[in-house]
Amino acid sequence: MSEWAEVLIVDDMPDHIAYVSGILKEEGYRVYAAVNGERALDFLEHRQPDLILLDIRMAGMNGLTVCQKIKENPKTSEIPVIFLTAENRPEVIREGFEIGCCDYILKPFIREECIARVRMHIRMSRQNQELAAANKELNLFCSAVSHDLRSPLEVISLLIGTLKEELGEQTGTEVLEVADMIQNKSNQLREMILRLLDFSRMCNIKPDFKEIDMDVIVDSVFEELKSLEPDRKITFIHNTLGTVFGDEVLIRLAVKNVLHNAIKFTGKRETPVIIINSEKDEVWTNITIKDNGAGFDMEYAEKLFTIFLRLHDDTEYEGSGVGLALVDRIMKRHGGKVSIIGEVDRGAEVTLSFVR
């Protein structure tokens, strides 16, 4: 017995409706039927089933048009649509998927295939709904974190600063050191909260894809980060990087995180060097950022993209453990990927790969 669900069958052949309806009712599904596209759309204005089985060839409004209208309506766009058809021309199959159907069941029907496909897509749809609900809860949680934690932390930092001024130079060194420790930890926690909020917002941003000049992005990001440490002498080299196709805001954020790491982990080098190159093959445009900093053990390479995981102690290098996880998500949103190689005390090399 399958888990309970509602299925709408749309077909202008009553015997086809009766056959499929019988199969699904035996499996425990509640089944509704419409004999043409117009009745199906009227039904969907008042009730949203878990799945729609839709015939392509129907008198009047055909299945492709009905599917398109279903996907254009915000109330019904997320309902999975499976086409019922004897049509096997590639151009029709392709058009169906482009419009938004999730699968096909070919006529004449095979009972086991029909049950398996219906069961699979209902389960996938419900998992997607649960994931969307979880993401919504996460966003609400992050908003609460922003409001309920950031403000108290800012007050704590302000109070510590005021307390140190009141204590003055006559206070013992140990007391001032403890006050500094509290202030530093407060600042670190505030930074982690801000980075977590960046991570959450990024997952919900709809990318605005266009051609982006990576030379402009890289130069402006480096100048911005370098201005925070004006006394450091960093050798910064890059060839002509060219353009990639992506969302400028997200790509800038990815580059900023990678360059921030490169600048941070070369902090103990007398002559810090950051080199950026661009290479293209048949599939990818690869932007590689290489530094001569602290590096890392390749045994932990995959774990570097896990949120909040850090390989270096705060006493060596400050950080939140969110940066590379954020870069990973951004590249995946672009259909690309990020990879990293390194060696302890011999630097790291991060590659952002964009689909050409």
Short mmCIF file of C-alpha atoms in Angstrom, two decimals:
data_model
loop_
_atom_site.label_atom_id
_atom_site.label_comp_id
_atom_site.label_asym_id
_atom_site.label_seq_id
_atom_site.Cartn_x
_atom_site.Cartn_y
_atom_site.Cartn_z
CA MET A 1 0.00 0.00 0.00
CA SER A 2 1.38 3.41 -1.02
CA GLU A 3 1.27 6.48 1.24
CA TRP A 4 -1.98 8.44 0.88
CA ALA A 5 -2.08 11.10 -1.82
CA GLU A 6 -4.43 12.82 -4.28
CA VAL A 7 -3.97 12.38 -8.03
CA LEU A 8 -5.72 14.23 -10.86
CA ILE A 9 -6.04 12.34 -14.17
CA VAL A 10 -6.68 14.49 -17.27
CA ASP A 11 -7.60 12.48 -20.38
CA ASP A 12 -10.36 12.73 -22.99
CA MET A 13 -10.62 8.92 -23.20
CA PRO A 14 -12.92 7.62 -20.41
CA ASP A 15 -11.56 4.07 -20.69
CA HIS A 16 -8.02 5.33 -20.08
CA ILE A 17 -9.21 7.27 -17.03
CA ALA A 18 -11.03 4.19 -15.72
CA TYR A 19 -8.00 1.93 -16.18
CA VAL A 20 -5.43 4.23 -14.53
CA SER A 21 -7.89 5.28 -11.85
CA GLY A 22 -8.48 1.64 -10.95
CA ILE A 23 -4.76 0.97 -10.62
CA LEU A 24 -4.20 3.98 -8.36
CA LYS A 25 -7.26 3.38 -6.18
CA GLU A 26 -6.02 -0.14 -5.49
CA GLU A 27 -2.83 1.46 -4.19
CA GLY A 28 -4.77 3.69 -1.81
CA TYR A 29 -4.67 6.97 -3.73
CA ARG A 30 -7.65 9.33 -3.93
CA VAL A 31 -8.25 9.93 -7.64
CA TYR A 32 -10.00 12.81 -9.44
CA ALA A 33 -10.62 13.02 -13.19
CA ALA A 34 -11.10 15.68 -15.86
CA VAL A 35 -12.00 14.88 -19.47
CA ASN A 36 -10.40 17.99 -20.97
CA GLY A 37 -7.92 20.76 -20.21
CA GLU A 38 -10.50 23.41 -19.37
CA ARG A 39 -12.12 21.25 -16.67
CA ALA A 40 -8.71 20.37 -15.29
CA LEU A 41 -7.75 24.04 -14.90
CA ASP A 42 -11.12 24.81 -13.28
CA PHE A 43 -10.55 21.95 -10.80
CA LEU A 44 -7.06 23.26 -9.95
CA GLU A 45 -8.46 26.67 -9.05
CA HIS A 46 -10.17 25.06 -6.05
CA ARG A 47 -8.02 22.03 -5.19
CA GLN A 48 -4.33 21.20 -5.56
CA PRO A 49 -3.59 17.47 -5.80
CA ASP A 50 -0.22 15.88 -5.08
CA LEU A 51 0.28 14.79 -8.71
CA ILE A 52 -1.26 15.32 -12.15
CA LEU A 53 -1.36 12.65 -14.86
CA LEU A 54 -1.95 14.52 -18.13
CA ASP A 55 -2.67 13.22 -21.62
CA ILE A 56 -0.87 15.13 -24.40
CA ARG A 57 -3.31 14.56 -27.26
CA MET A 58 -6.75 15.87 -26.29
CA ALA A 59 -9.51 17.59 -28.20
CA GLY A 60 -9.50 21.35 -27.72
CA MET A 61 -6.67 22.38 -25.39
CA ASN A 62 -3.84 19.85 -25.70
CA GLY A 63 -1.75 18.59 -22.79
CA LEU A 64 1.27 20.75 -23.57
CA THR A 65 -0.83 23.91 -23.29
CA VAL A 66 -2.49 22.68 -20.10
CA CYS A 67 0.90 21.91 -18.56
CA GLN A 68 2.22 25.33 -19.48
CA LYS A 69 -0.75 27.02 -17.80
CA ILE A 70 -0.28 24.86 -14.70
CA LYS A 71 3.37 25.85 -14.44
CA GLU A 72 2.60 29.55 -14.99
CA ASN A 73 0.14 29.60 -12.08
CA PRO A 74 1.92 30.17 -8.71
CA LYS A 75 -0.77 28.10 -6.95
CA THR A 76 -0.06 25.00 -9.06
CA SER A 77 3.47 25.46 -10.42
CA GLU A 78 5.04 23.05 -7.91
CA ILE A 79 2.64 20.17 -8.58
CA PRO A 80 4.49 17.42 -10.50
CA VAL A 81 3.01 16.65 -13.94
CA ILE A 82 3.48 13.29 -15.66
CA PHE A 83 2.41 13.04 -19.29
CA LEU A 84 0.34 10.04 -20.42
CA THR A 85 0.99 9.53 -24.10
CA ALA A 86 1.67 7.25 -27.02
CA GLU A 87 3.75 10.11 -28.49
CA ASN A 88 7.42 9.21 -28.89
CA ARG A 89 8.74 11.93 -31.22
CA PRO A 90 11.89 13.47 -29.67
CA GLU A 91 10.81 17.06 -30.34
CA VAL A 92 7.51 16.54 -28.49
CA ILE A 93 9.21 14.79 -25.57
CA ARG A 94 11.75 17.62 -25.37
CA GLU A 95 9.04 20.30 -25.47
CA GLY A 96 7.22 18.60 -22.61
CA PHE A 97 10.27 18.67 -20.36
CA GLU A 98 11.01 22.29 -21.32
CA ILE A 99 7.47 23.30 -20.33
CA GLY A 100 7.87 21.65 -16.95
CA CYS A 101 6.67 18.05 -16.91
CA CYS A 102 8.71 15.72 -14.71
CA ASP A 103 8.18 12.39 -16.50
CA TYR A 104 6.33 10.36 -19.16
CA ILE A 105 4.25 7.19 -18.97
CA LEU A 106 3.85 5.63 -22.38
CA LYS A 107 0.62 4.07 -23.63
CA PRO A 108 -0.34 1.24 -23.56
CA PHE A 109 0.08 1.40 -19.80
CA ILE A 110 2.09 -1.09 -17.80
CA ARG A 111 0.61 -1.34 -14.31
CA GLU A 112 3.90 -1.72 -12.42
CA GLU A 113 5.53 1.16 -14.29
CA CYS A 114 2.57 3.45 -13.65
CA ILE A 115 2.57 2.72 -9.91
CA ALA A 116 6.35 3.09 -9.60
CA ARG A 117 6.50 6.45 -11.39
CA VAL A 118 3.53 7.89 -9.51
CA ARG A 119 4.93 6.75 -6.16
CA MET A 120 8.42 8.11 -6.92
CA HIS A 121 7.29 11.58 -8.00
CA ILE A 122 4.85 12.01 -5.12
CA ARG A 123 7.64 11.10 -2.71
CA MET A 124 10.08 13.48 -4.41
CA SER A 125 7.50 16.28 -4.37
CA ARG A 126 6.87 15.85 -0.66
CA GLN A 127 10.58 15.78 0.08
CA ASN A 128 10.94 19.06 -1.85
CA GLN A 129 8.08 20.55 0.16
CA GLU A 130 9.71 19.47 3.41
CA LEU A 131 13.01 20.96 2.27
CA ALA A 132 11.32 24.25 1.35
CA ALA A 133 9.65 24.34 4.77
CA ALA A 134 12.98 23.63 6.46
CA ASN A 135 14.63 26.45 4.49
CA LYS A 136 11.84 28.81 5.51
CA GLU A 137 12.35 27.88 9.16
CA LEU A 138 16.10 28.41 8.75
CA ASN A 139 15.50 31.88 7.35
CA LEU A 140 13.23 32.72 10.29
CA PHE A 141 15.87 31.38 12.65
CA CYS A 142 18.58 33.48 11.01
CA SER A 143 16.41 36.58 11.29
CA ALA A 144 15.93 35.84 14.97
CA VAL A 145 19.67 35.34 15.38
CA SER A 146 20.31 38.65 13.67
CA HIS A 147 17.92 40.54 15.90
CA ASP A 148 18.31 38.73 19.22
CA LEU A 149 22.07 38.14 19.28
CA ARG A 150 23.73 40.91 17.31
CA SER A 151 22.32 43.75 19.40
CA PRO A 152 23.35 42.29 22.79
CA LEU A 153 26.83 41.53 21.45
CA GLU A 154 27.25 45.09 20.25
CA VAL A 155 26.17 46.33 23.69
CA ILE A 156 28.65 43.96 25.38
CA SER A 157 31.46 45.25 23.19
CA LEU A 158 30.48 48.85 23.95
CA LEU A 159 30.29 48.18 27.70
CA ILE A 160 33.70 46.51 27.75
CA GLY A 161 35.19 49.51 25.98
CA THR A 162 33.56 51.86 28.51
CA LEU A 163 34.73 49.69 31.41
CA LYS A 164 38.34 49.75 30.18
CA GLU A 165 38.22 53.55 29.97
CA GLU A 166 36.83 53.77 33.51
CA LEU A 167 39.46 51.40 34.88
CA GLY A 168 42.23 53.43 33.32
CA GLU A 169 45.94 52.74 33.34
CA GLN A 170 46.06 52.19 37.11
CA THR A 171 44.27 48.87 36.78
CA GLY A 172 46.31 45.68 36.83
CA THR A 173 47.48 44.24 33.52
CA GLU A 174 45.61 40.96 34.08
CA VAL A 175 42.27 42.73 34.42
CA LEU A 176 42.80 44.65 31.19
CA GLU A 177 43.87 41.45 29.42
CA VAL A 178 40.66 39.72 30.54
CA ALA A 179 38.63 42.68 29.30
CA ASP A 180 40.43 42.49 25.94
CA MET A 181 39.72 38.75 25.73
CA ILE A 182 36.00 39.31 26.37
CA GLN A 183 35.87 42.04 23.74
CA ASN A 184 37.73 39.90 21.16
CA LYS A 185 35.46 36.91 21.73
CA SER A 186 32.42 39.14 21.45
CA ASN A 187 33.70 40.52 18.13
CA GLN A 188 34.44 37.00 16.84
CA LEU A 189 30.93 35.80 17.70
CA ARG A 190 29.40 38.83 16.02
CA GLU A 191 31.46 38.13 12.88
CA MET A 192 30.32 34.48 12.86
CA ILE A 193 26.69 35.61 13.06
CA LEU A 194 27.15 38.03 10.17
CA ARG A 195 28.82 35.32 8.07
CA LEU A 196 26.05 32.85 8.85
CA LEU A 197 23.50 35.40 7.72
CA ASP A 198 25.46 35.90 4.48
CA PHE A 199 25.39 32.13 3.97
CA SER A 200 21.64 31.94 4.57
CA ARG A 201 20.82 34.88 2.28
CA MET A 202 23.02 33.54 -0.52
CA CYS A 203 21.05 30.26 -0.59
CA ASN A 204 17.89 32.24 -1.38
CA ILE A 205 19.21 34.81 -3.84
CA LYS A 206 17.95 34.32 -7.38
CA PRO A 207 21.05 34.79 -9.56
CA ASP A 208 21.01 37.52 -12.22
CA PHE A 209 23.26 36.02 -14.89
CA LYS A 210 25.25 38.22 -17.23
CA GLU A 211 28.78 38.56 -18.61
CA ILE A 212 31.20 39.66 -15.87
CA ASP A 213 34.67 41.16 -16.29
CA MET A 214 36.79 39.18 -13.81
CA ASP A 215 39.73 41.62 -14.08
CA VAL A 216 37.52 44.41 -12.73
CA ILE A 217 36.11 42.18 -9.98
CA VAL A 218 39.48 40.88 -8.81
CA ASP A 219 41.22 44.28 -8.83
CA SER A 220 38.44 46.07 -6.95
CA VAL A 221 38.09 43.30 -4.34
CA PHE A 222 41.85 43.19 -3.72
CA GLU A 223 42.04 46.97 -3.31
CA GLU A 224 39.13 46.87 -0.87
CA LEU A 225 40.76 44.14 1.26
CA LYS A 226 44.24 45.65 1.02
CA SER A 227 42.93 48.99 2.32
CA LEU A 228 42.15 47.23 5.61
CA GLU A 229 45.88 46.47 6.05
CA PRO A 230 47.61 49.46 4.41
CA ASP A 231 51.01 48.74 5.98
CA ARG A 232 51.37 45.28 4.45
CA LYS A 233 53.39 44.85 1.27
CA ILE A 234 51.72 42.15 -0.82
CA THR A 235 52.91 41.09 -4.26
CA PHE A 236 49.70 40.75 -6.26
CA ILE A 237 49.93 39.42 -9.82
CA HIS A 238 47.32 38.38 -12.33
CA ASN A 239 47.22 37.95 -16.06
CA THR A 240 44.21 38.90 -18.18
CA LEU A 241 41.36 36.90 -16.66
CA GLY A 242 38.65 37.72 -19.20
CA THR A 243 34.94 37.25 -18.60
CA VAL A 244 32.66 34.63 -17.07
CA PHE A 245 28.88 34.27 -17.09
CA GLY A 246 27.29 34.65 -13.67
CA ASP A 247 25.74 36.84 -11.00
CA GLU A 248 28.03 39.79 -10.25
CA VAL A 249 27.05 40.11 -6.58
CA LEU A 250 27.59 36.42 -5.84
CA ILE A 251 30.81 36.14 -7.85
CA ARG A 252 32.22 39.21 -6.10
CA LEU A 253 31.36 37.59 -2.77
CA ALA A 254 33.12 34.35 -3.78
CA VAL A 255 36.26 36.19 -4.94
CA LYS A 256 36.24 38.28 -1.76
CA ASN A 257 36.18 35.19 0.45
CA VAL A 258 39.01 33.48 -1.45
CA LEU A 259 41.21 36.60 -1.55
CA HIS A 260 40.46 37.31 2.10
CA ASN A 261 41.83 33.85 2.97
CA ALA A 262 44.88 34.37 0.77
CA ILE A 263 45.68 37.69 2.45
CA LYS A 264 45.01 36.29 5.92
CA PHE A 265 47.08 33.12 5.57
CA THR A 266 50.07 34.98 4.12
CA GLY A 267 50.09 37.23 7.17
CA LYS A 268 53.25 35.65 8.62
CA ARG A 269 55.23 35.81 5.37
CA GLU A 270 57.93 38.45 4.94
CA THR A 271 57.13 38.59 1.23
CA PRO A 272 53.49 37.53 0.75
CA VAL A 273 52.59 36.64 -2.84
CA ILE A 274 49.17 36.14 -4.43
CA ILE A 275 48.95 35.06 -8.08
CA ILE A 276 45.74 34.72 -10.10
CA ASN A 277 45.58 32.96 -13.45
CA SER A 278 42.86 32.05 -15.93
CA GLU A 279 42.82 28.97 -18.14
CA LYS A 280 40.14 27.61 -20.45
CA ASP A 281 39.38 24.16 -21.79
CA GLU A 282 36.42 22.80 -23.75
CA VAL A 283 34.13 22.86 -20.70
CA TRP A 284 35.48 25.21 -18.04
CA THR A 285 36.92 28.65 -17.47
CA ASN A 286 39.21 28.13 -14.46
CA ILE A 287 40.16 31.11 -12.28
CA THR A 288 42.97 30.04 -9.91
CA ILE A 289 44.04 32.05 -6.84
CA LYS A 290 47.39 30.88 -5.48
CA ASP A 291 49.23 32.11 -2.37
CA ASN A 292 52.44 31.29 -0.50
CA GLY A 293 50.80 31.26 2.92
CA ALA A 294 50.27 28.73 5.71
CA GLY A 295 48.75 26.05 3.48
CA PHE A 296 47.06 22.94 4.88
CA ASP A 297 47.18 19.14 4.95
CA MET A 298 45.45 17.72 1.86
CA GLU A 299 43.94 15.03 4.06
CA TYR A 300 41.42 17.67 5.15
CA ALA A 301 40.78 19.22 1.71
CA GLU A 302 37.16 18.10 1.33
CA LYS A 303 36.27 19.14 4.88
CA LEU A 304 37.31 22.72 4.16
CA PHE A 305 33.95 23.28 2.44
CA THR A 306 32.01 22.29 5.58
CA ILE A 307 30.46 25.25 7.35
CA PHE A 308 32.20 26.29 10.60
CA LEU A 309 35.04 23.78 10.15
CA ARG A 310 38.46 25.38 10.67
CA LEU A 311 41.97 23.91 10.48
CA HIS A 312 43.72 26.78 12.24
CA ASP A 313 43.27 27.93 15.83
CA ASP A 314 42.05 31.47 16.56
CA THR A 315 45.41 32.20 18.16
CA GLU A 316 47.04 31.68 14.74
CA TYR A 317 44.45 33.06 12.33
CA GLU A 318 41.05 34.53 13.14
CA GLY A 319 38.05 33.34 11.16
CA SER A 320 34.50 32.00 11.20
CA GLY A 321 34.80 28.82 9.14
CA VAL A 322 32.10 29.97 6.71
CA GLY A 323 34.08 31.45 3.81
CA LEU A 324 34.87 28.39 1.70
CA ALA A 325 31.46 26.83 2.42
CA LEU A 326 29.93 30.02 1.03
CA VAL A 327 32.18 29.89 -2.05
CA ASP A 328 31.17 26.26 -2.63
CA ARG A 329 27.46 27.14 -2.55
CA ILE A 330 27.94 30.11 -4.88
CA MET A 331 29.80 28.05 -7.47
CA LYS A 332 27.14 25.32 -7.35
CA ARG A 333 24.46 27.96 -7.93
CA HIS A 334 26.35 28.79 -11.14
CA GLY A 335 26.59 25.17 -12.28
CA GLY A 336 30.31 25.36 -11.57
CA LYS A 337 32.62 24.05 -8.87
CA VAL A 338 35.44 25.03 -6.54
CA SER A 339 38.51 22.96 -5.74
CA ILE A 340 41.50 23.52 -3.48
CA ILE A 341 44.97 22.07 -3.16
CA GLY A 342 47.69 22.94 -0.70
CA GLU A 343 50.65 21.86 1.38
CA VAL A 344 51.45 22.71 4.97
CA ASP A 345 53.57 25.88 5.15
CA ARG A 346 53.76 26.05 1.34
CA GLY A 347 50.56 27.83 0.44
CA ALA A 348 47.20 27.00 -1.10
CA GLU A 349 45.62 27.17 -4.54
CA VAL A 350 41.86 27.69 -4.98
CA THR A 351 40.25 27.20 -8.40
CA LEU A 352 36.84 28.59 -9.34
CA SER A 353 35.54 26.69 -12.38
CA PHE A 354 32.81 28.33 -14.47
CA VAL A 355 30.94 26.58 -17.28
CA ARG A 356 31.90 28.17 -20.60
#
